[in-house]
mmCIF file of C-alpha atoms (C1' of nucleotides) in Angstrom:
data_model
loop_
_atom_site.group_PDB
_atom_site.id
_atom_site.type_symbol
_atom_site.label_atom_id
_atom_site.label_comp_id
_atom_site.label_asym_id
_atom_site.label_seq_id
_atom_site.Cartn_x
_atom_site.Cartn_y
_atom_site.Cartn_z
ATOM 1 C CA MET S 1 89.309 86.909 114.219
ATOM 2 C CA PRO S 2 88.273 85.310 110.901
ATOM 3 C CA GLU S 3 91.054 85.684 108.271
ATOM 4 C CA LEU S 4 91.406 83.332 105.287
ATOM 5 C CA PRO S 5 92.369 80.029 107.360
ATOM 6 C CA GLU S 6 89.385 80.488 109.551
ATOM 7 C CA VAL S 7 86.883 81.262 106.907
ATOM 8 C CA GLU S 8 88.004 78.233 104.985
ATOM 9 C CA THR S 9 87.668 76.014 107.987
ATOM 10 C CA ILE S 10 84.225 77.382 108.431
ATOM 11 C CA VAL S 11 83.211 76.906 104.865
ATOM 12 C CA ARG S 12 84.669 73.167 104.750
ATOM 13 C CA ASP S 13 82.556 72.640 108.067
ATOM 14 C CA ILE S 14 79.043 74.171 107.052
ATOM 15 C CA ARG S 15 79.057 73.046 103.046
ATOM 16 C CA PRO S 16 78.038 69.454 103.642
ATOM 17 C CA ALA S 17 75.029 70.602 105.929
ATOM 18 C CA LEU S 18 74.000 73.421 103.360
ATOM 19 C CA VAL S 19 74.187 72.332 99.783
ATOM 20 C CA GLY S 20 70.938 71.679 98.182
ATOM 21 C CA ARG S 21 69.061 72.664 101.141
ATOM 22 C CA THR S 22 66.354 75.166 100.847
ATOM 23 C CA ILE S 23 65.864 78.218 103.543
ATOM 24 C CA ARG S 24 62.645 77.971 105.130
ATOM 25 C CA ARG S 25 62.541 81.134 107.017
ATOM 26 C CA ILE S 26 65.166 84.056 108.108
ATOM 27 C CA ARG S 27 65.452 85.684 111.022
ATOM 28 C CA LEU S 28 67.609 89.120 111.397
ATOM 29 C CA SER S 29 68.145 90.406 114.664
ATOM 30 C CA HIS S 30 70.102 93.767 113.744
ATOM 31 C CA ASP S 31 70.044 95.685 110.242
ATOM 32 C CA ASP S 32 73.247 97.504 111.060
ATOM 33 C CA VAL S 33 75.269 94.310 109.603
ATOM 34 C CA LEU S 34 73.637 94.932 106.015
ATOM 35 C CA ARG S 35 75.458 96.267 103.218
ATOM 36 C CA GLY S 36 73.492 97.737 100.388
ATOM 37 C CA VAL S 37 70.549 95.623 100.808
ATOM 38 C CA SER S 38 67.177 96.528 103.143
ATOM 39 C CA ARG S 39 66.268 94.013 105.637
ATOM 40 C CA ARG S 40 62.679 93.555 103.669
ATOM 41 C CA LYS S 41 64.807 92.569 100.383
ATOM 42 C CA LEU S 42 67.121 90.253 102.270
ATOM 43 C CA ILE S 43 64.498 88.515 104.030
ATOM 44 C CA ARG S 44 62.390 88.307 100.343
ATOM 45 C CA ARG S 45 65.241 86.750 98.340
ATOM 46 C CA LEU S 46 66.805 84.353 101.057
ATOM 47 C CA THR S 47 63.186 82.926 101.941
ATOM 48 C CA GLY S 48 62.824 79.909 99.828
ATOM 49 C CA ALA S 49 65.871 80.107 97.920
ATOM 50 C CA ARG S 50 67.960 76.776 97.183
ATOM 51 C CA ILE S 51 71.703 76.733 98.139
ATOM 52 C CA GLN S 52 73.733 75.638 95.284
ATOM 53 C CA ARG S 53 77.286 76.173 96.556
ATOM 54 C CA VAL S 54 79.330 77.240 99.542
ATOM 55 C CA TYR S 55 82.649 78.761 99.303
ATOM 56 C CA ARG S 56 85.292 81.105 100.228
ATOM 57 C CA ARG S 57 86.909 84.127 98.740
ATOM 58 C CA ALA S 58 89.354 86.324 100.781
ATOM 59 C CA LYS S 59 87.735 86.334 103.954
ATOM 60 C CA HIS S 60 84.147 86.153 102.818
ATOM 61 C CA ALA S 61 82.210 83.026 103.095
ATOM 62 C CA VAL S 62 79.820 83.033 99.946
ATOM 63 C CA LEU S 63 76.593 81.320 99.698
ATOM 64 C CA GLU S 64 75.751 80.874 96.385
ATOM 65 C CA LEU S 65 71.648 80.902 95.869
ATOM 66 C CA ASP S 66 69.591 80.191 92.678
ATOM 67 C CA SER S 67 70.106 83.674 91.849
ATOM 68 C CA ASP S 68 72.149 85.835 94.406
ATOM 69 C CA ARG S 69 74.886 85.431 96.662
ATOM 70 C CA LEU S 70 74.930 85.976 100.307
ATOM 71 C CA VAL S 71 78.348 87.089 100.796
ATOM 72 C CA ILE S 72 79.258 86.871 104.913
ATOM 73 C CA GLN S 73 82.273 88.964 106.007
ATOM 74 C CA PRO S 74 82.695 87.586 109.738
ATOM 75 C CA GLY S 75 84.660 90.615 110.828
ATOM 76 C CA MET S 76 86.310 90.720 114.233
ATOM 77 C CA THR S 77 83.755 88.247 116.095
ATOM 78 C CA GLY S 78 81.463 86.523 113.412
ATOM 79 C CA SER S 79 80.911 82.928 113.345
ATOM 80 C CA LEU S 80 78.808 80.696 111.109
ATOM 81 C CA VAL S 81 77.417 77.446 112.620
ATOM 82 C CA VAL S 82 74.719 74.586 111.323
ATOM 83 C CA HIS S 83 72.967 73.673 114.330
ATOM 84 C CA ARG S 84 71.132 70.362 113.940
ATOM 85 C CA ARG S 85 69.548 70.756 117.453
ATOM 86 C CA PRO S 86 67.507 73.813 118.728
ATOM 87 C CA LEU S 87 69.522 76.677 119.755
ATOM 88 C CA THR S 88 70.690 76.855 123.449
ATOM 89 C CA ALA S 89 70.218 80.453 124.904
ATOM 90 C CA ASP S 90 74.192 81.000 124.533
ATOM 91 C CA ASP S 91 73.800 79.956 120.544
ATOM 92 C CA ALA S 92 70.986 82.557 120.384
ATOM 93 C CA ARG S 93 72.619 85.343 122.386
ATOM 94 C CA TYR S 94 74.154 87.485 119.739
ATOM 95 C CA ALA S 95 72.979 85.627 116.374
ATOM 96 C CA VAL S 96 72.360 88.109 113.906
ATOM 97 C CA LEU S 97 71.196 86.175 111.016
ATOM 98 C CA ARG S 98 69.232 82.793 111.440
ATOM 99 C CA ALA S 99 68.124 80.697 108.612
ATOM 100 C CA GLU S 100 65.973 77.455 109.079
ATOM 101 C CA LEU S 101 66.751 74.981 106.638
ATOM 102 C CA ASP S 102 64.272 72.421 105.264
ATOM 103 C CA ARG S 103 64.701 68.790 106.604
ATOM 104 C CA GLY S 104 65.853 70.540 109.765
ATOM 105 C CA GLY S 105 68.836 72.458 110.660
ATOM 106 C CA GLU S 106 69.390 75.916 111.205
ATOM 107 C CA LEU S 107 72.368 77.993 109.984
ATOM 108 C CA VAL S 108 73.299 80.890 112.435
ATOM 109 C CA TYR S 109 75.288 83.912 112.036
ATOM 110 C CA ARG S 110 76.628 85.017 115.288
ATOM 111 C CA ASP S 111 78.307 88.358 115.735
ATOM 112 C CA VAL S 112 78.817 89.832 119.250
ATOM 113 C CA ARG S 113 80.363 93.112 118.067
ATOM 114 C CA ARG S 114 78.817 93.147 114.679
ATOM 115 C CA LEU S 115 81.545 94.634 113.073
ATOM 116 C CA GLY S 116 81.210 91.885 110.427
ATOM 117 C CA THR S 117 78.982 92.547 107.111
ATOM 118 C CA LEU S 118 76.556 90.943 105.103
ATOM 119 C CA LEU S 119 75.973 91.517 101.300
ATOM 120 C CA LEU S 120 73.504 90.371 98.967
ATOM 121 C CA LEU S 121 74.927 90.700 95.407
ATOM 122 C CA ASN S 122 73.685 89.174 91.807
ATOM 123 C CA PRO S 123 76.340 87.339 89.931
ATOM 124 C CA LYS S 124 77.568 90.482 87.867
ATOM 125 C CA GLU S 125 77.727 92.230 91.197
ATOM 126 C CA TRP S 126 79.365 89.638 92.918
ATOM 127 C CA GLU S 127 81.957 89.171 90.184
ATOM 128 C CA ARG S 128 82.738 93.131 90.267
ATOM 129 C CA TYR S 129 83.235 92.893 93.888
ATOM 130 C CA SER S 130 85.703 89.825 93.635
ATOM 131 C CA ALA S 131 87.846 91.475 91.151
ATOM 132 C CA ALA S 132 88.711 94.143 93.226
ATOM 133 C CA LEU S 133 90.325 91.522 95.901
ATOM 134 C CA GLY S 134 93.657 90.631 95.406
ATOM 135 C CA PRO S 135 94.600 87.116 94.155
ATOM 136 C CA GLU S 136 94.189 84.267 96.577
ATOM 137 C CA PRO S 137 97.399 83.498 98.040
ATOM 138 C CA LEU S 138 96.848 79.620 98.118
ATOM 139 C CA ASP S 139 96.527 79.776 94.339
ATOM 140 C CA GLN S 140 98.990 79.189 91.664
ATOM 141 C CA GLU S 141 98.471 82.700 90.011
ATOM 142 C CA PHE S 142 99.727 84.038 93.423
ATOM 143 C CA SER S 143 103.719 83.753 92.487
ATOM 144 C CA ALA S 144 106.520 85.361 94.070
ATOM 145 C CA GLU S 145 106.985 87.404 91.218
ATOM 146 C CA ARG S 146 103.452 88.719 91.268
ATOM 147 C CA LEU S 147 103.863 89.654 94.855
ATOM 148 C CA GLY S 148 107.164 91.145 94.142
ATOM 149 C CA ASN S 149 105.701 93.540 91.234
ATOM 150 C CA THR S 150 102.711 94.387 93.911
ATOM 151 C CA LEU S 151 105.348 95.500 96.625
ATOM 152 C CA ARG S 152 107.691 97.240 94.448
ATOM 153 C CA ARG S 153 104.668 99.889 93.682
ATOM 154 C CA SER S 154 104.253 100.316 97.081
ATOM 155 C CA ARG S 155 106.035 103.000 99.730
ATOM 156 C CA GLN S 156 103.516 101.698 102.484
ATOM 157 C CA ALA S 157 104.877 99.314 105.446
ATOM 158 C CA ILE S 158 105.358 96.087 104.077
ATOM 159 C CA LYS S 159 102.749 94.591 106.680
ATOM 160 C CA LYS S 160 100.330 97.236 105.702
ATOM 161 C CA VAL S 161 100.175 96.206 101.987
ATOM 162 C CA ILE S 162 99.923 92.274 102.876
ATOM 163 C CA MET S 163 97.018 93.150 104.873
ATOM 164 C CA ASP S 164 95.498 95.116 102.158
ATOM 165 C CA GLN S 165 92.721 92.998 100.676
ATOM 166 C CA ARG S 166 93.024 94.584 97.139
ATOM 167 C CA GLN S 167 96.690 93.399 97.141
ATOM 168 C CA VAL S 168 96.959 89.958 98.712
ATOM 169 C CA ALA S 169 93.451 88.434 99.708
ATOM 170 C CA GLY S 170 92.561 87.267 102.906
ATOM 171 C CA VAL S 171 95.777 88.041 105.257
ATOM 172 C CA GLY S 172 95.020 89.897 108.323
ATOM 173 C CA ASN S 173 96.830 90.743 111.287
ATOM 174 C CA ILE S 174 97.593 87.372 112.732
ATOM 175 C CA TYR S 175 98.872 86.094 110.054
ATOM 176 C CA ALA S 176 100.633 89.313 108.672
ATOM 177 C CA ASN S 177 102.740 89.257 112.102
ATOM 178 C CA GLU S 178 103.743 85.319 111.690
ATOM 179 C CA ALA S 179 104.437 85.711 107.612
ATOM 180 C CA LEU S 180 107.073 88.543 108.160
ATOM 181 C CA PHE S 181 108.772 86.942 111.223
ATOM 182 C CA ALA S 182 109.082 83.646 109.344
ATOM 183 C CA ALA S 183 110.477 85.580 106.560
ATOM 184 C CA GLY S 184 112.632 87.457 108.335
ATOM 185 C CA ILE S 185 111.244 90.977 107.491
ATOM 186 C CA ASP S 186 110.615 93.985 109.976
ATOM 187 C CA PRO S 187 106.798 94.771 109.432
ATOM 188 C CA SER S 188 107.511 98.723 109.345
ATOM 189 C CA LYS S 189 109.975 98.374 105.970
ATOM 190 C CA PRO S 190 108.675 99.958 103.026
ATOM 191 C CA ALA S 191 107.567 97.310 100.868
ATOM 192 C CA ARG S 192 109.523 98.795 97.904
ATOM 193 C CA ARG S 193 112.904 98.389 99.461
ATOM 194 C CA LEU S 194 112.437 94.580 99.892
ATOM 195 C CA GLY S 195 114.245 92.561 97.057
ATOM 196 C CA PRO S 196 113.639 89.528 95.265
ATOM 197 C CA ASP S 197 115.042 87.093 97.873
ATOM 198 C CA ASP S 198 112.450 88.825 100.438
ATOM 199 C CA HIS S 199 109.761 88.542 97.890
ATOM 200 C CA ARG S 200 110.323 84.890 97.825
ATOM 201 C CA ARG S 201 110.666 84.308 101.269
ATOM 202 C CA LEU S 202 107.527 85.957 102.138
ATOM 203 C CA HIS S 203 105.536 84.305 99.258
ATOM 204 C CA ALA S 204 106.557 80.909 100.449
ATOM 205 C CA GLU S 205 105.853 81.947 104.268
ATOM 206 C CA ILE S 206 102.598 83.541 103.727
ATOM 207 C CA ARG S 207 101.558 80.363 101.811
ATOM 208 C CA ARG S 208 103.258 77.886 104.512
ATOM 209 C CA ILE S 209 101.617 79.492 107.437
ATOM 210 C CA LEU S 210 98.235 79.944 105.985
ATOM 211 C CA GLY S 211 98.148 76.317 104.964
ATOM 212 C CA ALA S 212 99.394 74.947 108.460
ATOM 213 C CA ALA S 213 96.713 77.412 109.923
ATOM 214 C CA ILE S 214 94.043 75.910 107.695
ATOM 215 C CA ALA S 215 95.406 72.389 109.133
ATOM 216 C CA SER S 216 94.691 73.472 112.447
ATOM 217 C CA ASN S 217 91.340 74.727 111.845
ATOM 218 C CA GLY S 218 92.668 78.381 112.282
ATOM 219 C CA THR S 219 93.318 80.347 115.405
ATOM 220 C CA THR S 220 91.078 81.169 118.434
ATOM 221 C CA PHE S 221 91.685 84.188 120.635
ATOM 222 C CA ARG S 222 88.555 84.629 122.066
ATOM 223 C CA ASP S 223 85.502 84.552 119.717
ATOM 224 C CA TYR S 224 86.379 82.691 116.779
ATOM 225 C CA ARG S 225 84.743 79.203 116.512
ATOM 226 C CA THR S 226 84.760 76.550 113.356
ATOM 227 C CA GLY S 227 81.414 75.602 111.530
ATOM 228 C CA THR S 228 80.950 73.155 114.005
ATOM 229 C CA GLY S 229 81.295 75.397 116.678
ATOM 230 C CA ASP S 230 84.619 74.242 118.063
ATOM 231 C CA SER S 231 87.851 75.874 118.900
ATOM 232 C CA GLY S 232 90.855 76.237 116.138
ATOM 233 C CA ASN S 233 94.199 75.326 116.922
ATOM 234 C CA PHE S 234 96.738 77.354 115.348
ATOM 235 C CA GLN S 235 97.053 79.757 118.572
ATOM 236 C CA LEU S 236 99.246 76.842 119.982
ATOM 237 C CA GLU S 237 101.575 77.689 117.009
ATOM 238 C CA LEU S 238 101.561 81.178 116.776
ATOM 239 C CA LEU S 239 105.223 82.414 117.151
ATOM 240 C CA VAL S 240 104.750 86.341 117.260
ATOM 241 C CA TYR S 241 101.313 87.531 117.728
ATOM 242 C CA GLY S 242 100.107 87.610 121.070
ATOM 243 C CA ARG S 243 103.880 87.076 122.582
ATOM 244 C CA GLU S 244 104.801 90.737 123.060
ATOM 245 C CA GLY S 245 107.013 91.043 125.928
ATOM 246 C CA GLU S 246 108.045 87.661 125.484
ATOM 247 C CA PRO S 247 111.374 85.722 124.161
ATOM 248 C CA CYS S 248 111.678 85.229 120.712
ATOM 249 C CA ARG S 249 111.585 81.529 119.675
ATOM 250 C CA HIS S 250 114.900 81.973 117.517
ATOM 251 C CA CYS S 251 117.003 84.063 119.601
ATOM 252 C CA GLY S 252 115.510 84.790 122.974
ATOM 253 C CA THR S 253 115.253 88.627 121.944
ATOM 254 C CA ARG S 254 112.328 90.165 123.788
ATOM 255 C CA LEU S 255 109.611 90.705 121.163
ATOM 256 C CA THR S 256 108.442 94.176 120.379
ATOM 257 C CA GLY S 257 104.879 95.118 120.141
ATOM 258 C CA THR S 258 103.908 98.462 118.444
ATOM 259 C CA HIS S 259 100.904 100.168 117.141
ATOM 260 C CA THR S 260 102.524 102.371 114.689
ATOM 261 C CA ILE S 261 101.680 100.303 111.357
ATOM 262 C CA ASP S 262 98.028 101.105 110.521
ATOM 263 C CA GLY S 263 97.299 101.496 114.355
ATOM 264 C CA ARG S 264 96.993 97.572 114.728
ATOM 265 C CA ILE S 265 99.130 95.479 116.859
ATOM 266 C CA SER S 266 102.391 94.289 115.126
ATOM 267 C CA VAL S 267 104.583 92.186 117.062
ATOM 268 C CA PHE S 268 108.037 91.608 116.035
ATOM 269 C CA CYS S 269 111.829 90.595 116.861
ATOM 270 C CA HIS S 270 114.099 93.518 116.283
ATOM 271 C CA HIS S 271 117.099 91.106 116.167
ATOM 272 C CA CYS S 272 115.489 88.438 113.488
ATOM 273 C CA GLN S 273 113.108 90.781 111.447
ATOM 274 C CA ARG S 274 115.335 93.321 109.575
ATOM 275 C "C1'" DA N 4 100.404 108.322 97.096
ATOM 276 C "C1'" DC N 5 100.692 108.397 101.605
ATOM 277 C "C1'" DG N 6 99.934 108.866 107.236
ATOM 278 C "C1'" DA N 7 96.932 110.001 110.599
ATOM 279 C "C1'" DG N 8 92.474 109.793 112.563
ATOM 280 C "C1'" DG N 9 87.596 108.876 113.097
ATOM 281 C "C1'" DT N 10 83.350 105.324 112.603
ATOM 282 C "C1'" DC N 11 81.135 101.193 113.222
ATOM 283 C "C1'" DC N 12 79.978 97.499 117.866
ATOM 284 C "C1'" DT N 13 80.008 95.731 122.514
ATOM 285 C "C1'" DG N 14 82.528 92.889 126.244
ATOM 286 C "C1'" DC N 15 86.007 93.179 128.778
ATOM 287 C "C1'" DG N 16 89.539 94.384 131.985
ATOM 288 C "C1'" DA N 17 91.954 98.497 134.601
ATOM 289 C "C1'" DG N 18 91.344 101.862 137.644
ATOM 290 C "C1'" DC N 19 89.089 104.363 141.665
ATOM 291 C "C1'" DT W 22 81.256 95.997 144.787
ATOM 292 C "C1'" DG W 23 79.946 98.923 141.267
ATOM 293 C "C1'" DC W 24 81.059 102.417 138.453
ATOM 294 C "C1'" DT W 25 83.214 104.830 134.327
ATOM 295 C "C1'" DC W 26 86.366 104.617 130.786
ATOM 296 C "C1'" DG W 27 89.976 102.907 127.130
ATOM 297 C "C1'" DC W 28 90.650 99.321 124.601
ATOM 298 C "C1'" DA W 29 90.399 95.666 120.995
ATOM 299 C "C1'" DG W 30 90.019 95.661 115.542
ATOM 300 C "C1'" DG W 31 88.695 94.954 109.698
ATOM 301 C "C1'" DA W 32 87.084 97.695 106.364
ATOM 302 C "C1'" DC W 33 86.045 102.041 104.808
ATOM 303 C "C1'" DC W 34 86.154 107.237 105.002
ATOM 304 C "C1'" DT W 35 87.573 112.040 105.413
ATOM 305 C "C1'" DC W 36 91.499 115.165 105.553
ATOM 306 C "C1'" DG W 37 95.891 117.323 105.084
#
DNA sequence: ACGAGGTCCTGCGAGC
DNA sequence: TGCTCGCAGGACCTCG
């Protein structure tokens, strides 16, 4: 499930094959991934457009074109791969958007469950969209103090707050679970009940874990693929996610799995996390 | 301001 | 073997 490290990996992988290229032909298999743009308009605006920049913001991959931004949010099962050879039947299966490039190659957005979304925004719309998202956790502007100010204002469970894209950009379920474990914080604890020490630890652990996950090309559970079509490796380093019922790596206590926070699986050690 | 629950979507695994 | 059904979940929405 592409969160910040996965989208960062994808973007780094596909950027060299995309920047400076012109899109020759667009194929879209399903309209239901489009948000705020019609099939006709998307195809018309993308065809012949030149890709100027490729970057990540939160969990979105952004293709900056001459006058539009194609914003891709892979959701649960989305992947972005640049193919240099003709697609195999497997590659083409579930391919939602295919963009043929000049000088060969094809960018393919593949999404089995199609919970991902595509947006086409002009620069002003993109600026507004991006401004509504929280700070990038790996940027300097994301300080422990700033995180603390956010958390002090919320009665919600800490896990829900750090997964809220308006508060912190790019953290999803896997890394929220991991960061809270590493920081020794119970995921259900109301955010405003955390102290400055908690803020500092959580801030440091969010950054450390996201950085380590990027270094490992992200976490592959089932569907996630890098921009080269390979699996990530961070699943080998997860300490809690996917390990409910197994012993805590620190103290041996059986890890708890619960769905009571925002309906998403939370895995934690009730001994190490308070 | 908050929690609960529904919606989107399809593959998969459990149960019969 | 073959069917049905519930579950998975990120973002977004409504309702109480």
